[in-house]
PDB file of C-alpha atoms in Angstrom:
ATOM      1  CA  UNK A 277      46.773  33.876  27.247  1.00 83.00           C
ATOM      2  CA  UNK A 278      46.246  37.122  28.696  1.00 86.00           C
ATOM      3  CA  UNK A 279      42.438  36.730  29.775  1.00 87.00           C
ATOM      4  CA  UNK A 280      43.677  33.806  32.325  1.00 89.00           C
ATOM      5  CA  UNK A 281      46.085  35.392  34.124  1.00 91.00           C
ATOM      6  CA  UNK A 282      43.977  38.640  34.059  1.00 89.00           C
ATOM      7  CA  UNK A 283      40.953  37.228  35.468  1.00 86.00           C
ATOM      8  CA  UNK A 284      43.102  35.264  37.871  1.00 89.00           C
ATOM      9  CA  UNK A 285      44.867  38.200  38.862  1.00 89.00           C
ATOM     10  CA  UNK A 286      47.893  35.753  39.124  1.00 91.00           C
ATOM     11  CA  UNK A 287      50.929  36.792  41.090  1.00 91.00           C
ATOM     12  CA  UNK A 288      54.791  35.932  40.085  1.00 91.00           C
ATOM     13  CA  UNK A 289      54.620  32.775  41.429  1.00 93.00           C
ATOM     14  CA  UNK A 290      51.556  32.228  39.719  1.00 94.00           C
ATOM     15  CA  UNK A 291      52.443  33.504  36.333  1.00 94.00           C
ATOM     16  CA  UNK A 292      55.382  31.420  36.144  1.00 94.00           C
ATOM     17  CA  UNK A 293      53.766  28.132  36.809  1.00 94.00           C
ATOM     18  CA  UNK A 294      51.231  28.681  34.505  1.00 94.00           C
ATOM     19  CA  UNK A 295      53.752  29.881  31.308  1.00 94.00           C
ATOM     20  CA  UNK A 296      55.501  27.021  32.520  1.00 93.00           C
ATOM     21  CA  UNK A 297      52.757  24.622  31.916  1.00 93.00           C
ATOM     22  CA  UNK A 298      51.804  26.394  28.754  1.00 93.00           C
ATOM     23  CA  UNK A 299      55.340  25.864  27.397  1.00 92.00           C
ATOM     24  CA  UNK A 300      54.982  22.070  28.075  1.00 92.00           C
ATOM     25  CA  UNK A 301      51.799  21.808  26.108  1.00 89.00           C
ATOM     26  CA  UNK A 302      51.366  20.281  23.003  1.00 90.00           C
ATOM     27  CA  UNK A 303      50.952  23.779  20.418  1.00 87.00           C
ATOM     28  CA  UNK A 304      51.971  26.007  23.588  1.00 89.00           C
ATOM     29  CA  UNK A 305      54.219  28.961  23.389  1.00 92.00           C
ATOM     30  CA  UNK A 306      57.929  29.230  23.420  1.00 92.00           C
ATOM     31  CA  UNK A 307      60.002  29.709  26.479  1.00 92.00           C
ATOM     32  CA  UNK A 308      61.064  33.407  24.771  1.00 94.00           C
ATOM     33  CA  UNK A 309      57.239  34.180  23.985  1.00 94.00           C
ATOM     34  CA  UNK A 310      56.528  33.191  27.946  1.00 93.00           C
ATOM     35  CA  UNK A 311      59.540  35.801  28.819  1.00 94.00           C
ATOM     36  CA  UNK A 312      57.858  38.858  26.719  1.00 95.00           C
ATOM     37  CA  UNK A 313      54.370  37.748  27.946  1.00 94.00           C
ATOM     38  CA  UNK A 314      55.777  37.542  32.061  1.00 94.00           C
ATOM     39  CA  UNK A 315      57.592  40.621  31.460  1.00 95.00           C
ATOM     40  CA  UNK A 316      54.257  42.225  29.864  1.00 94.00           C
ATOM     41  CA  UNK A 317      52.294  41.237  32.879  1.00 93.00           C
ATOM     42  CA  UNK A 318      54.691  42.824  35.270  1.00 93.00           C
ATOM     43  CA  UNK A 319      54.935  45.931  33.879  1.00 94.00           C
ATOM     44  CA  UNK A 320      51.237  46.659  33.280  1.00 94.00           C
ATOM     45  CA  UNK A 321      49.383  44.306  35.836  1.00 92.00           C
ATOM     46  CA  UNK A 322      47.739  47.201  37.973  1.00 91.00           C
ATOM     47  CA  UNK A 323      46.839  48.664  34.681  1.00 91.00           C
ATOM     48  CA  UNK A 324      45.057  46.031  33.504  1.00 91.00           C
ATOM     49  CA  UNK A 325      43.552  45.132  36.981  1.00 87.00           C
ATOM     50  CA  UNK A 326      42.312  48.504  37.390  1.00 85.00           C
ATOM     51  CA  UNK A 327      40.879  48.558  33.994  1.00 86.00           C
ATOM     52  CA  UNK A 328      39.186  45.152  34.502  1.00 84.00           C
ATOM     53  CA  UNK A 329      37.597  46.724  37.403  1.00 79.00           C
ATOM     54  CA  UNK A 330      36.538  49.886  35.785  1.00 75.00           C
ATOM     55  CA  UNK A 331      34.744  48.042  33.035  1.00 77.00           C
ATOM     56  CA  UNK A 332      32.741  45.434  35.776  1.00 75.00           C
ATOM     57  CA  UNK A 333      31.138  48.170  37.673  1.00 70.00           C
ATOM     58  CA  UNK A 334      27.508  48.841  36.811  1.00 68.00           C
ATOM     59  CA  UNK A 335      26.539  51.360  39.166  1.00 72.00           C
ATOM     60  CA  UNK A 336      27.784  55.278  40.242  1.00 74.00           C
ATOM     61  CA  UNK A 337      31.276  55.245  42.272  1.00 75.00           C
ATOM     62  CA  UNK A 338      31.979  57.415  44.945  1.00 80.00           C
ATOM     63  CA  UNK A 339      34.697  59.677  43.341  1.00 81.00           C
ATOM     64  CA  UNK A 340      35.295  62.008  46.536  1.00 85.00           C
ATOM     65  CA  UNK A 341      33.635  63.116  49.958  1.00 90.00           C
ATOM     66  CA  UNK A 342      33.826  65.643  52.203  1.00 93.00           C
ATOM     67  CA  UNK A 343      32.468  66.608  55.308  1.00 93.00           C
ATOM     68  CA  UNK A 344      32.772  68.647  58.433  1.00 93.00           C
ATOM     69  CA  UNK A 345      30.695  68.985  61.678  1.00 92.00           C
ATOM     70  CA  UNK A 346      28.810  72.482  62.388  1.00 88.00           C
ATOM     71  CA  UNK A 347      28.087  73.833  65.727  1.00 83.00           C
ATOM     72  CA  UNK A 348      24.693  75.812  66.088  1.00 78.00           C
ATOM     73  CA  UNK A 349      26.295  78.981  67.954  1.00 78.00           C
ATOM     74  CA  UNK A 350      22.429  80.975  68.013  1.00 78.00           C
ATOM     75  CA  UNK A 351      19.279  79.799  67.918  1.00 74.00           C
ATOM     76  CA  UNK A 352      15.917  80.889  69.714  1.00 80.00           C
ATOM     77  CA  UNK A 353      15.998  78.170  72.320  1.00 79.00           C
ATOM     78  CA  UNK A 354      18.569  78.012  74.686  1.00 79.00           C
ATOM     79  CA  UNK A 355      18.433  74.151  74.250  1.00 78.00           C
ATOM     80  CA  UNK A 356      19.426  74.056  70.975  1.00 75.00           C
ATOM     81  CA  UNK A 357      22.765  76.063  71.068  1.00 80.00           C
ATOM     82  CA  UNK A 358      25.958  73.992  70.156  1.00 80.00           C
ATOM     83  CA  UNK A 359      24.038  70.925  69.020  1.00 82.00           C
ATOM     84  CA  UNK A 360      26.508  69.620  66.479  1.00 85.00           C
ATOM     85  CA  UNK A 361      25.062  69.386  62.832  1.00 85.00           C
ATOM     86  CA  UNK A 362      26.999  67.010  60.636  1.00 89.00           C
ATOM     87  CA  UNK A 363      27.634  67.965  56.439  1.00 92.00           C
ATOM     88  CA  UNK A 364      28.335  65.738  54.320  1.00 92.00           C
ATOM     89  CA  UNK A 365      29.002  66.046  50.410  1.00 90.00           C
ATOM     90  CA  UNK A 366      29.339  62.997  48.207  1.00 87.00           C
ATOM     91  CA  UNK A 367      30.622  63.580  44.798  1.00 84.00           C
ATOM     92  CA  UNK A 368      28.796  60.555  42.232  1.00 80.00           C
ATOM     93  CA  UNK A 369      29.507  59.451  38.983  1.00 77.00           C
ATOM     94  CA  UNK A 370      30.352  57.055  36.237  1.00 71.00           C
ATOM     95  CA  UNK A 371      33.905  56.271  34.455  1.00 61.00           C
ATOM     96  CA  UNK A 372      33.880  58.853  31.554  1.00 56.00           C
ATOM     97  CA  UNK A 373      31.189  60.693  32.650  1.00 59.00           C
ATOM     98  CA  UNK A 374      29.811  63.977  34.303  1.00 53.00           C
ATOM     99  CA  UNK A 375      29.754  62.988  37.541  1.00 53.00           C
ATOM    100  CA  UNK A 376      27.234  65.088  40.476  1.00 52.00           C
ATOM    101  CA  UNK A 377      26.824  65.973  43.971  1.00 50.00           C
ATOM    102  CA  UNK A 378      24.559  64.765  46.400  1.00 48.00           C
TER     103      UNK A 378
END
């Protein structure tokens, strides 16, 4: 019953009309199993939401980023003094892996 309201990402409104309908089916659960299973899903929903997320990403994640903005304060043409030089460092990687800078 769990893969539903995962996948749906079902809210408390949600969640309760669905146990409810799953009570009234024929070979459904019990009004005390729908209690444990509602009170399950509220206490670990962003757990499992973030974890369903983890495991559907195929590519590298941005995991931080930094940056700043440089002035150029000598240079040998006067034209090229304070023209503003942006850095930026992106940080790359995988869930449970090494992850690198670009």
């Amino acid at each position: 019953l769990l893969q539903p309201i995962a996948s749906a990402d079902m809210d408390l409104n949600q969640l309760e009309a669905f146990l409810t309908a799953q009570t009234k089916k024929q070979g459904g659960i019990t009004s005390d199993q729908a209690a444990v299973i509602a009170k399950f899903w509220k206490n670990h929903r962003i757990k499992i939401h973030e974890s369903l997320i983890n495991q559907s990403r195929w590519d590298n994640v941005l995991k931080d980023m930094n940056w700043r903005v440089d002035l150029k304060s000598q240079s040998r043409h006067v034209d090229q003094i304070n023209t503003p030089v942006a850095i930026v460092e992106m940080e790359l990687g995988k869930n449970g892996q090494v992850s690198f800078l670009l």
